[in-house]
Every structure is written in C-alpha cells, then in structure tokens.
Coordinates of C-alpha atoms in Angstrom, one line a residue:
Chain A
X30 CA 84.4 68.4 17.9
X31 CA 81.8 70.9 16.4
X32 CA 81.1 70.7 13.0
X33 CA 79.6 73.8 11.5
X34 CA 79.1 72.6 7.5
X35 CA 74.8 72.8 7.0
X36 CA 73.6 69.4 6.4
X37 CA 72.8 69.8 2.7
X38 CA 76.4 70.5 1.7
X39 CA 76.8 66.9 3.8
X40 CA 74.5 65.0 1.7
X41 CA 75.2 66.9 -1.6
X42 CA 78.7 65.6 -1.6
X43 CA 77.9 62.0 -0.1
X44 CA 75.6 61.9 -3.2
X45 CA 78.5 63.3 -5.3
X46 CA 80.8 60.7 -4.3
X47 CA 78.8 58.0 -4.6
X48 CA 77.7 58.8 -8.0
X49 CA 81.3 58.7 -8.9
X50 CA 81.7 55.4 -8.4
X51 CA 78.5 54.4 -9.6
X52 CA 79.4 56.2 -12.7
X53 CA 83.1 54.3 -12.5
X54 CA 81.8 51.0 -11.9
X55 CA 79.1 51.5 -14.9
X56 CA 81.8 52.7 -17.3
X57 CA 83.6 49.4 -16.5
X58 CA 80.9 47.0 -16.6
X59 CA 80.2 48.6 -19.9
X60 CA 83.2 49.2 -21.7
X61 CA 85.2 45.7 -20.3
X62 CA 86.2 43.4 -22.8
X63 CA 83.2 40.9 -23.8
X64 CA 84.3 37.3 -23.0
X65 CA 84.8 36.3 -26.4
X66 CA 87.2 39.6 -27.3
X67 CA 89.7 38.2 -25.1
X68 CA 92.5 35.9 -26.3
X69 CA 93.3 33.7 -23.9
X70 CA 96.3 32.7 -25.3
X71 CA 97.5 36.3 -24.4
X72 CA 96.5 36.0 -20.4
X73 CA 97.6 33.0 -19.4
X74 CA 101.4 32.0 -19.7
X75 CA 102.8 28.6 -20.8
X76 CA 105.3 28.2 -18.3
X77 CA 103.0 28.9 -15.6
X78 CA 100.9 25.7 -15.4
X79 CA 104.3 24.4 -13.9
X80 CA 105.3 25.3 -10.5
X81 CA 109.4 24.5 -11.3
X82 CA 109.9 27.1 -13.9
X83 CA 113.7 26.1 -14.4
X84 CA 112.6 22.4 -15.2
X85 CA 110.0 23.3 -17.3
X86 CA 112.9 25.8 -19.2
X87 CA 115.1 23.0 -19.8
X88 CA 112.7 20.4 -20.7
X89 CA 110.8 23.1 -23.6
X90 CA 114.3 23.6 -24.8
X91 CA 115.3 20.2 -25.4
X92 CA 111.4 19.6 -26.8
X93 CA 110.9 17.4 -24.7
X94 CA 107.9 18.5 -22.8
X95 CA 105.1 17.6 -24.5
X96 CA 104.8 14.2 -25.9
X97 CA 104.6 13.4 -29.5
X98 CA 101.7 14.3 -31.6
X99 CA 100.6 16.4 -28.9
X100 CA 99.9 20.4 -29.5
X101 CA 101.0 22.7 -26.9
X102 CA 98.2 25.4 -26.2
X103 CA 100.2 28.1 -27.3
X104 CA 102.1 27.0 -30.4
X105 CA 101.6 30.1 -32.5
X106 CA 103.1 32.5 -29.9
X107 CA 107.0 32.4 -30.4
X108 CA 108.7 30.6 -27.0
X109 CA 111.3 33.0 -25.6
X110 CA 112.9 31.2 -22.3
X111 CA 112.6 33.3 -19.1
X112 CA 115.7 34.8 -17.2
X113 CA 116.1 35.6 -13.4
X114 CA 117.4 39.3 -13.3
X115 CA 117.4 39.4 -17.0
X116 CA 114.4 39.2 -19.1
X117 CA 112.1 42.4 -19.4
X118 CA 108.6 43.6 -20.4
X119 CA 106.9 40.1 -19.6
X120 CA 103.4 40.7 -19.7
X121 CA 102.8 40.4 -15.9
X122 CA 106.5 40.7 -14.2
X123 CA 105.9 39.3 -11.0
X124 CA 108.2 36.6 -9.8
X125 CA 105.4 35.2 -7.2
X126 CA 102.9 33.3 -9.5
X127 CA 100.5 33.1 -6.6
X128 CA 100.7 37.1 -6.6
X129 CA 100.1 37.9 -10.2
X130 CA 97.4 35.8 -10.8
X131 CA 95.9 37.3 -7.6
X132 CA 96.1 40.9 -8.1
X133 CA 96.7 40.9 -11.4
X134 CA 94.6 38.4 -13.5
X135 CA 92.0 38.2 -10.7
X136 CA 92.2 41.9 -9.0
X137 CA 88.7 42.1 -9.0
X138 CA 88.3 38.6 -6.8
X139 CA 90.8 40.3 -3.9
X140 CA 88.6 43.5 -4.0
X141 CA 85.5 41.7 -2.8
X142 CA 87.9 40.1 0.0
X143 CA 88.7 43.0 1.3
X144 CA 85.0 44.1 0.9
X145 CA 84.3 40.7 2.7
X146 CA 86.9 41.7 5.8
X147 CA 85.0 45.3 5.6
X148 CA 82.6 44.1 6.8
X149 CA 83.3 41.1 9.1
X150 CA 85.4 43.8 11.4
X151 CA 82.7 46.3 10.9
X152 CA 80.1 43.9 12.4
X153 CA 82.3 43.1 14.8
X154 CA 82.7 46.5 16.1
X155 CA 78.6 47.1 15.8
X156 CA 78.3 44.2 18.1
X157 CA 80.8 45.5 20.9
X158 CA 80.2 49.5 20.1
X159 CA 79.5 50.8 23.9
X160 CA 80.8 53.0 26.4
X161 CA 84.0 52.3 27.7
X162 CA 84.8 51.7 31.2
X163 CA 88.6 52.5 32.3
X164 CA 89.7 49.9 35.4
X165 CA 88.8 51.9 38.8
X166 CA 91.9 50.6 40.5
X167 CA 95.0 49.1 39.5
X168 CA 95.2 45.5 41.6
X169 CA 98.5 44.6 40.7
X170 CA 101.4 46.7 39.4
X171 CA 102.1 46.0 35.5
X172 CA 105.2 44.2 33.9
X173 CA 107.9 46.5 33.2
X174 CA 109.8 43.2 31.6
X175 CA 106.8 42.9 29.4
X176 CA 106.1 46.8 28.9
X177 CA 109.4 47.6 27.2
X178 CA 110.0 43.9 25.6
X179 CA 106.8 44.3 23.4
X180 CA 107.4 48.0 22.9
X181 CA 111.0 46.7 21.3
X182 CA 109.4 43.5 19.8
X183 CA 107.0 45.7 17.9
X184 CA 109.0 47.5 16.2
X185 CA 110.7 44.5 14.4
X186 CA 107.3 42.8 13.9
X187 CA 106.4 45.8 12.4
X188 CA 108.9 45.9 10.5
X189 CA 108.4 42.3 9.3
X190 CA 104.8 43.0 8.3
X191 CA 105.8 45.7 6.0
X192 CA 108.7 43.7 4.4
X193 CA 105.8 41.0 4.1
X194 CA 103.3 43.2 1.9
X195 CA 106.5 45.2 -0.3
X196 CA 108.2 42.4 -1.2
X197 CA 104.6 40.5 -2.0
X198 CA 105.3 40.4 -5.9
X199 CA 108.7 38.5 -5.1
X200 CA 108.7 36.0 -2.4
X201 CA 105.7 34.0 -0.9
X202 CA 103.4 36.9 1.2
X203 CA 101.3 39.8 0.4
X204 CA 99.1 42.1 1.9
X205 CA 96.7 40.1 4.1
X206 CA 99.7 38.2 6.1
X207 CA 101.8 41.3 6.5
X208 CA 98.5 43.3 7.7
X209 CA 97.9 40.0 10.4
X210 CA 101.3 40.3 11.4
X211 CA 101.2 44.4 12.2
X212 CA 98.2 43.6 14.0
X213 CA 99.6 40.9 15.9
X214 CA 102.2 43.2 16.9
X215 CA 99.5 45.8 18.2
X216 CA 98.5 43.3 20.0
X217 CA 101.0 42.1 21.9
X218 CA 101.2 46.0 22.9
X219 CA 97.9 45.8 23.9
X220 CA 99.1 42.7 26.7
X221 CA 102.1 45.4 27.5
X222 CA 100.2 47.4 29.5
X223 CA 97.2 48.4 31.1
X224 CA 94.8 50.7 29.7
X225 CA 97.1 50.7 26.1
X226 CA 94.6 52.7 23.5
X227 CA 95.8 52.9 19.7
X228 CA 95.0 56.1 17.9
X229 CA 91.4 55.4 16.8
X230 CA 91.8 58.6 14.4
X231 CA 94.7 56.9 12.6
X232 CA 93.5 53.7 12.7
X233 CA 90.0 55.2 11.0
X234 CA 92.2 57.5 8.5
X235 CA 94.6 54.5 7.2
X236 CA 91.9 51.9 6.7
X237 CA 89.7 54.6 4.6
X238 CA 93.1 55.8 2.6
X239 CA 93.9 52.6 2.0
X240 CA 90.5 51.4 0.7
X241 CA 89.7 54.7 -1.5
X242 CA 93.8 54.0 -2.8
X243 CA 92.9 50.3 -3.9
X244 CA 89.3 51.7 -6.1
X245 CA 91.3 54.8 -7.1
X246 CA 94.3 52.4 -8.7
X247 CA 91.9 50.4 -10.7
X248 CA 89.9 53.6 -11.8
X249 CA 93.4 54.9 -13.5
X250 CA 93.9 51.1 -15.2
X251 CA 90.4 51.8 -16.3
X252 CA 90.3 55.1 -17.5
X253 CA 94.4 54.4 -19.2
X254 CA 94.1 50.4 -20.4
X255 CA 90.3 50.4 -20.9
X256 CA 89.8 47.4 -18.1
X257 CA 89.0 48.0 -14.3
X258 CA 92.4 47.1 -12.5
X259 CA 94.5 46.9 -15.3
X260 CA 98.3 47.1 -15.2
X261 CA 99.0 50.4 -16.4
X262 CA 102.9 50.6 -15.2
X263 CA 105.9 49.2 -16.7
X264 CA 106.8 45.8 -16.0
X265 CA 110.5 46.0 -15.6
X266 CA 112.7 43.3 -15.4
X267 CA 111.5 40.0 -13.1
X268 CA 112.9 39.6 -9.9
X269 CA 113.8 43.4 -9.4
X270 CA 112.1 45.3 -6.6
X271 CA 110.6 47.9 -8.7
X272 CA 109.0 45.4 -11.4
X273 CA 105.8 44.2 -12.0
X274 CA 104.2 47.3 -12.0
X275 CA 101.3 48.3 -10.0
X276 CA 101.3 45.2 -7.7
X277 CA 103.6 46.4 -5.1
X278 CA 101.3 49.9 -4.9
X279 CA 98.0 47.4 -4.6
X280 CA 99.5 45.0 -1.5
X281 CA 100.8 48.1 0.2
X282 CA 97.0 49.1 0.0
X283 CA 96.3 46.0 1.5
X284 CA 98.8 45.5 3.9
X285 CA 97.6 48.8 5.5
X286 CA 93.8 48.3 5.2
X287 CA 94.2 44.9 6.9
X288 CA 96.5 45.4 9.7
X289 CA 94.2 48.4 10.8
X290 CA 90.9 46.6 10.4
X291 CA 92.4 43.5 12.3
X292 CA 94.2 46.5 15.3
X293 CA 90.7 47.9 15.4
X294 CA 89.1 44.4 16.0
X295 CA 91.6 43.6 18.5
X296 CA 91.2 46.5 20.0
X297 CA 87.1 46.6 20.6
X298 CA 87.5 43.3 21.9
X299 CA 89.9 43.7 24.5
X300 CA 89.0 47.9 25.3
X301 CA 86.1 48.3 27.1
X302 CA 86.6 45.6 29.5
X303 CA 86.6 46.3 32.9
X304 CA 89.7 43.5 33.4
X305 CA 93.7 44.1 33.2
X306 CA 95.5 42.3 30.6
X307 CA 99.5 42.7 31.9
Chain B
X19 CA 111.8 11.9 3.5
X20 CA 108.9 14.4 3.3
X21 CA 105.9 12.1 3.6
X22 CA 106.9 10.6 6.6
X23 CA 107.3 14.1 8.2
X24 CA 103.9 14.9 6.5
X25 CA 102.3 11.7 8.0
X26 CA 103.3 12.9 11.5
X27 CA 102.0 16.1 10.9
X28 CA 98.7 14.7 9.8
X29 CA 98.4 12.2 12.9
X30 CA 98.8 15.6 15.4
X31 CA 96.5 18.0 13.9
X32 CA 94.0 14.3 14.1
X33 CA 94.6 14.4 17.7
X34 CA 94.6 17.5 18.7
X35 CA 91.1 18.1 17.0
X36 CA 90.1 15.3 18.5
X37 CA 91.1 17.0 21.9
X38 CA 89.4 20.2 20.4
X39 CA 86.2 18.6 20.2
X40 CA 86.1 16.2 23.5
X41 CA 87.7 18.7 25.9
X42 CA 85.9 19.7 29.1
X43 CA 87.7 22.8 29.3
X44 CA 86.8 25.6 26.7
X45 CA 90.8 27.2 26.9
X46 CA 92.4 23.5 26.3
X47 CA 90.0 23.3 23.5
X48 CA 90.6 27.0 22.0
X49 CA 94.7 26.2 22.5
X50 CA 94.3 22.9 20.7
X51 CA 92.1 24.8 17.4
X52 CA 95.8 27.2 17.3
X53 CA 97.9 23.6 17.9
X54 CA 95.6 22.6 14.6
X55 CA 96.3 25.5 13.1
X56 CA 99.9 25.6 13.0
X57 CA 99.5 22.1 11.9
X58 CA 97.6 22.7 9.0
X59 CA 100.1 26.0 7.9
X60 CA 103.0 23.4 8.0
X61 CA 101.0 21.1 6.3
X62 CA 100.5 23.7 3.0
X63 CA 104.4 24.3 3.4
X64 CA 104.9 20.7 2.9
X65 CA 102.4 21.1 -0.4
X66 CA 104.5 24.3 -1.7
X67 CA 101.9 26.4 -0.8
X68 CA 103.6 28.7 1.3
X69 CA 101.5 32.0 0.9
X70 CA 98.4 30.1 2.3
X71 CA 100.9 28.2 5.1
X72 CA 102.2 32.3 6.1
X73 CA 98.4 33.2 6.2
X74 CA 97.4 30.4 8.1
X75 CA 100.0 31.0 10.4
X76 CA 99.6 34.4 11.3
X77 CA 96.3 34.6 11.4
X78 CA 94.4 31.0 12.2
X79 CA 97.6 30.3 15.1
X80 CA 98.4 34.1 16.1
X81 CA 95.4 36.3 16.0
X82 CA 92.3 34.1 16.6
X83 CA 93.7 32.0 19.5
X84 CA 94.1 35.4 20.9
X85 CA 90.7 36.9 19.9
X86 CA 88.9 33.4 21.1
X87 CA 90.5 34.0 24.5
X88 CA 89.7 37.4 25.0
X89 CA 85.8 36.5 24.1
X90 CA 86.3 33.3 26.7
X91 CA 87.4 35.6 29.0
X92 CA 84.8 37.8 28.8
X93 CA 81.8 35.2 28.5
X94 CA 82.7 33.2 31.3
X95 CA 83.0 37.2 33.4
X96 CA 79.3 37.9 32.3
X97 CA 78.2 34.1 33.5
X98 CA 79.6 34.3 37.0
X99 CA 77.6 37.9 37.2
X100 CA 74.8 36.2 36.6
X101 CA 74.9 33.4 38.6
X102 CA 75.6 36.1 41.5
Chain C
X25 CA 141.7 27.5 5.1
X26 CA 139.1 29.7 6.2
X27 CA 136.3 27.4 4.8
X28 CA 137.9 24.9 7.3
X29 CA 138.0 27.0 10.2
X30 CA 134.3 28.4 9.2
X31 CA 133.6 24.9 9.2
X32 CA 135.3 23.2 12.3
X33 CA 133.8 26.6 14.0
X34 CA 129.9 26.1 12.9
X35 CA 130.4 22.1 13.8
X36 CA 131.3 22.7 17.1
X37 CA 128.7 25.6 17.8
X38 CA 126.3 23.3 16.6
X39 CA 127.2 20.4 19.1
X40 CA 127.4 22.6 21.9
X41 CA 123.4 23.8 20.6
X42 CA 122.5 19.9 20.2
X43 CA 123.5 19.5 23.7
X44 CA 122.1 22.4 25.7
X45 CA 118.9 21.5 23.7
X46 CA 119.4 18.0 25.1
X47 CA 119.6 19.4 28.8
X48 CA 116.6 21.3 28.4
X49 CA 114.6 18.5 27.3
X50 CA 115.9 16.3 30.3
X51 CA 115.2 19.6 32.5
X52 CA 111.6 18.9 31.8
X53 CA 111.3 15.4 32.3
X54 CA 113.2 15.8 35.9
X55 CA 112.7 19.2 37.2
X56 CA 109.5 19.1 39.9
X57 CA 106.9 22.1 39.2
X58 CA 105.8 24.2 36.5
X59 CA 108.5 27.4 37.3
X60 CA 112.0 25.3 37.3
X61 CA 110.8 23.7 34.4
X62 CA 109.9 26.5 32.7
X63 CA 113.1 28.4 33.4
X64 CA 114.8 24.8 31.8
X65 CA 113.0 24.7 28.9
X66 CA 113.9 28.3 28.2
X67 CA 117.4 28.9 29.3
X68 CA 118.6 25.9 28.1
X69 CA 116.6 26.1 24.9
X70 CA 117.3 30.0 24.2
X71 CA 121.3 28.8 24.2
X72 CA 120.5 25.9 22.1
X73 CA 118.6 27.4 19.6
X74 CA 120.6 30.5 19.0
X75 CA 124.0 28.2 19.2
X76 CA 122.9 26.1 16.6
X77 CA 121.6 28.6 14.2
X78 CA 124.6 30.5 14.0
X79 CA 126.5 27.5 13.3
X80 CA 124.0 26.5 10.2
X81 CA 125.1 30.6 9.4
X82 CA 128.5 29.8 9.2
X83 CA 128.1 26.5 7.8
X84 CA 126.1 27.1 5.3
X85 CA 127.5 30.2 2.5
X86 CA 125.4 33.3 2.9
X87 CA 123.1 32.6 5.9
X88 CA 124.6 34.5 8.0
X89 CA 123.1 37.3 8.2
X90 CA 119.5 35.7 8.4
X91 CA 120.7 33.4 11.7
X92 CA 121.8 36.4 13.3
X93 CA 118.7 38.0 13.2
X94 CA 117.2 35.0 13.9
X95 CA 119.2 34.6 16.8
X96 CA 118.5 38.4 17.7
X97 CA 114.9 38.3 17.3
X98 CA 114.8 34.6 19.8
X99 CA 116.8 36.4 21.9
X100 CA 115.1 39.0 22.6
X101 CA 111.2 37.2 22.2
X102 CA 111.9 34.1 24.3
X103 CA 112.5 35.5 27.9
X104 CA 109.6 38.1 27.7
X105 CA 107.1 34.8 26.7
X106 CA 108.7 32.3 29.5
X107 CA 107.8 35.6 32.1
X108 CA 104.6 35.6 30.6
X109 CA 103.7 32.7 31.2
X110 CA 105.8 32.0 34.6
X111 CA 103.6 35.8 36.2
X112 CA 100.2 34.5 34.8
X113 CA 100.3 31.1 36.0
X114 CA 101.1 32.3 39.1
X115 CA 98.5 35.0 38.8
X116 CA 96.3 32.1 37.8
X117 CA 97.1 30.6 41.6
X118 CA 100.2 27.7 40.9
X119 CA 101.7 27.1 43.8
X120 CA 106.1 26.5 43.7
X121 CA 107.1 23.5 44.7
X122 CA 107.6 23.3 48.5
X123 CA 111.8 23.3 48.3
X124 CA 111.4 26.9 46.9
X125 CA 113.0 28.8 50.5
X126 CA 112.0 32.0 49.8
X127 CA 109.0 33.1 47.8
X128 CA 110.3 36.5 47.0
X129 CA 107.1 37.3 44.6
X130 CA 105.1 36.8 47.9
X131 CA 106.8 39.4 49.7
X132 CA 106.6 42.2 47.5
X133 CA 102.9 42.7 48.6
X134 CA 100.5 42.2 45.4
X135 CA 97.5 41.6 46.1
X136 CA 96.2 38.8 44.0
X137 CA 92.5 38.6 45.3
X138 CA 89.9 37.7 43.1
X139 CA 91.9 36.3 40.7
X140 CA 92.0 32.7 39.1
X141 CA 89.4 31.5 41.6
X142 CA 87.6 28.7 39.8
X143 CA 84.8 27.6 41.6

C-alpha cells in the first residue's frame, strides 16, 4: 500500500494527538477532587460490605444488624431498602457488585490492566515478528469433521463471549472473560484447518477502536461530571438491561480489545510455523 | 456439604502440582498446570467468587494450556534442528 | 397432573442418564486400547449427559430452556473433541489393539512420516 501524505503532516498530527491526551490527562489530574473533598459516605454503599443483600435487607429492617451501642457508618444518610426491578436512580445501578466497584469506583485501576495486557501481547508479538513461512506440502489431508464442527462451534462461542461482556453489569462476567472466550473460539478455528489466517486489518482496527473508545468515555465523564471516568448516564432501574449507565459501553470496550489482543497472540504463536495444526 | 467437596478439590489441585513440578515429560506437566487450573476456578466458585472462577477458567485452563503447547511444540522443533 | 407427568418424565430420563453414564465408566475400566475406550467414554457419556440434563429441565420449573442448549451445545462439542483426540493420537503413532480386523484409516493412504517419532 503506497502512502503519499509528506512526513511532516505524519508527525504534525501524531504530535497533535498526543498533546490531546496529554492536555486530557493534565486537566484531570488537576481538576479531580482532592482526597479530602470527597465524602466517603457518598461512594461507598451500606448494603454493599454484605455479599447477601436480601439478608442484610431484612436484618436493617428489623434493626437488628448492628449490635447495641454500635454506630453504623452511615447513620445520617436516610436507609431506603433496595428492590430487584424496582428501585431507581441508585447512585451506581449495577446489580454485579464486583462490576461497579470495578469500572465504576475504580475505572482508573481496569485502564492500567488493559494498559498492562497492551503490552504483554505487544511484546509477545515483537518477540515472534518474522516472515512467515506457508507449509510447502500438505502431508496429510485436513479434518472435514473438525473443519465445519469448529466453524459451527464458533459461532455459539462467540456468541457466548459477547453475552459474557453485555450482560457484565448483571451477572458474574465482564469484559476480560468474554474477550478470553472469543479468542478461544478463534482458536479452535485456528486447529480447523491448515493455513487458517484471521484478518490482521480487523484485528489491528478493533483493538485500536476499542482502546481510543475506553479513553474517549472517560474524557466525556471528565469534561460532563468533572472526574476522569465518571458516570455521566442515567442509572435506571437495577437489574434492567439498560441500567447502570456507562458500564455496559466500557466492558463492550473491553470485551473487544481483549478478545482481539488474545486472537492476535494466538495467532503469532501458532502462524509462522512451518507445522500443520488439523 | 460444601467443605468436604472443597477438601477434595484442594487435595487434587495438591497433587496434580505435585505432578506439575516432578514430571519428566514437559506436555504431562503443562496438562497438569490446566488440571490446577480448573481446580483453582472451582475453588473461587466454592468462595462466591465467581467472576475470578469464569476468568480463571477461560483463560488459566483454555488459552494458556493451549499457548504453552504451541511454544512446546515449537521449542522441542528448534532442539531436534539443532542436534541435527 | 402435568406436574406429575413432568415429573415421572424428568425421573425416568434421569435414570436412564445415571445409567448410560454408568456404562461408560465400566467401558473404561474393561474396554482394551485407547480408541474403544474413547469411543465408550463418549458415546455412552454424550447420551448420559444430555439424558440427564433434560430431565433436571423438566424437573426443575424454568430450566428448560438452559438444558436444552446445554444439551445442544454437548452435542454438538463432544464428538468433534473425542475425533480430536482419537486422529492425533493416532497421528502421534498409537497402535489399535490387535482384534481390530480391518484398519480402515491405514488403507486410505496418509502418509504419516515424520510424525510423532520420539527418539
């Protein structure tokens, strides 16, 4: 592919880019609350230092959850009991603790692990970058059981990965199981065949998407809420599908930066070997 | 009920990372690591953890059994070359 | 009167899983190489598994639908691993047991040279 644009546009808008972000991640050091301008009475919910939220309902209704002479932490916020399906506008609506507190209260924590998984699979792929050699004769004829049964079986594990990383804010899951899964599935198309190669431009298009997506939805929390990956959606009612605001758009981010990394991993370790894997 | 299923679950991943460590054989070693694997995801189940025991599942028992193998593969390939 | 049915219906489906799961299990003990005992522990087991699960989906109220796809998805999955495995172990150089008349993967021709020489 020729490419025609003069190098000085090339580095003008690297250097453009990049000092939007510097400029974004300034603006948020700067302008984030201060530790003590938080109240962390606000952040951190009652009910959620319990795993069984129904027990711990019951027993703060009949009072007797705490023993006596004891203070709860949060006494001065009015108790409202939470509702499956019914209540709305918590402050984080997710029904998955484990979720809310990761993407939500500590969104910043899951961006350095997908930072951290950056650039694990990128080393990988620096270490086993070469030229690749295509088998010079086939020595036995492939599967056609295993051929079309893993083209068949990916589809549904496919499937399953993406139900994994949409439905991360309501049942256990999220974005870096559902992107293993998808790229378990590529692999198992991978032992299909011979010679099986993914579509590198895709792969390279998704995983950059999804990464820009993931800086550009805190960027809007910060430039909306005034805090780097802020909720800045409704919360809706917990337990629906469309609820806890921007967590569903964050895993699906996730999801899709993952499973592509993971394919693209998978698929410099087993591609330019000279062997058959059917 | 449950501890005694999480007893046995404790006394196989000890043996098979025992058979991990002492095995001869590099692939009954890497297959053992998955067997620990799974294991351990059941394990965090048992602890009502299950995002960590989905994680652990897909990726410690699914993908890097697989990717260990593949890199077996092609290490013990580059020894025989040599040896030639 | 339908619960009943529903019920008498998931009990028996489940026996007849508990069984063929039994049989499988003996099938490994008793058969003699790796290839009959692989095709035992997943023809017998395939039945068993699905047989049962459908019967926990009609058991149980509202499972249904997630132990059919269950059942789907094993069905589907567990042949392609058991020829997996049965074509690269013998890729890998397992011999069948002696008893096994004809070898009809030996006839078709392939030419497995070079591979699964350990020396």
């Amino acid at each position: 592919m020729k490419n025609d644009t003069p190098k000085v546009f090339k580095s003008i808008f690297a250097l453009f880019v990049v000092a939007i972000f510097m400029i974004g991640l300034f603006y948020a050091f700067v302008s984030m609350p201060k530790g003590w301008g938080v109240n962390v009475n606000n952040r951190v919910s009652r009910l959620y230092i319990l795993k069984n939220v129904r027990t711990a309902t019951r027993l703060l209704d009949s009072g007797k959850f705490f023993a006596k002479g004891m203070k709860p932490l949060r006494a001065e916020v009015p108790y409202k009991p939470i509702k499956f399906k019914k209540t709305a506008n918590l402050e984080d609506g997710a029904a998955n603790v484990v979720t809310s507190i990761v993407v939500d209260y500590r969104g910043f924590d899951t961006l350095g692990e997908v930072t951290v998984l950056f650039l694990a699979a990128s080393g990988v792929m620096m270490l086993l970058f070469g030229k690749r050699v295509k088998p010079k004769r086939k020595k036995t004829e492939p599967s056609l059981i295993m051929y079309v049964g893993t083209r068949i079986a990916f589809a549904v594990i496919f499937l399953f990965g993406i139900y994994i990383f949409v439905h991360g804010h309501l049942t256990p899951g999220g974005g870096f199981p559902g992107g293993a899964v998808i790229a378990s599935g590529i692999l198992g198309l991978f032992l299909g065949r011979n010679g099986y190669t993914p579509n590198h431009a895709g792969l390279k298009v998704f995983e950059s998407l999804s990464g820009i997506a993931f800086v550009i939805i805190g960027l809007i929390g910060l430039f909306s809420v005034k805090s780097f990956l802020a909720n800045f959606l409704p919360t809706g009612i917990i337990g629906n599908l469309y609820s806890a605001g921007f967590i569903s758009l964050i895993y699906i981010a996730i999801g899709m930066k993952v499973g592509s990394e993971l394919a693209a991993v998978v698929d410099s370790m087993i591609g330019d070997t000279k062997e058959e894997w059917s | 009920m449950i501890i005694y299923v999480a007893t046995i679950v404790v006394i196989v991943i000890i043996i098979t990372s025992l058979i991990a460590v002492f095995s001869k054989k590099l692939l009954s070693s890497i297959i053992s690591m998955g067997l620990v694997s799974l294991g351990v995801s059941g394990l965090f189940f048992f602890l009502q953890a299950p995002d960590v025991a989905i994680t652990e599942a897909a990726i410690g028992a699914g993908l890097s059994t697989a990717i260990f193998v593949i890199a077996l593969k092609k290490v013990k390939k580059g020894e025989t070359k040599d040896e030639e | 009167m339908l619960n009943v049915v529903l019920g008498w219906l998931g009990t028996v489906l489940i026996s007849i899983g508990v069984f063929f799961l039994f049989l499988g299990a003996l099938g490994i003990f008793r058969l003699p190489d790796l290839f009959n005992r692989l095709q035992a522990g997943t023809k017998a087991t395939t039945l068993g598994v699905v047989s049962t699960s459908i019967g926990v989906g009609l058991l149980v109220k509202g499972w249904l639908p997630f132990s059919v796809a269950l059942a789907v998805f094993l069905l589907m999955t567990n042949p392609i691993s058991s020829h997996a495995v049965a074509r690269a172990s013998y890729r890998a150089g397992v011999k069948p047991y002696h008893g096994t008349s004809p070898d009809e993967c030996a006839k078709r021709n392939l030419d497995f040279s070079g591979e699964g020489e350990e020396k």
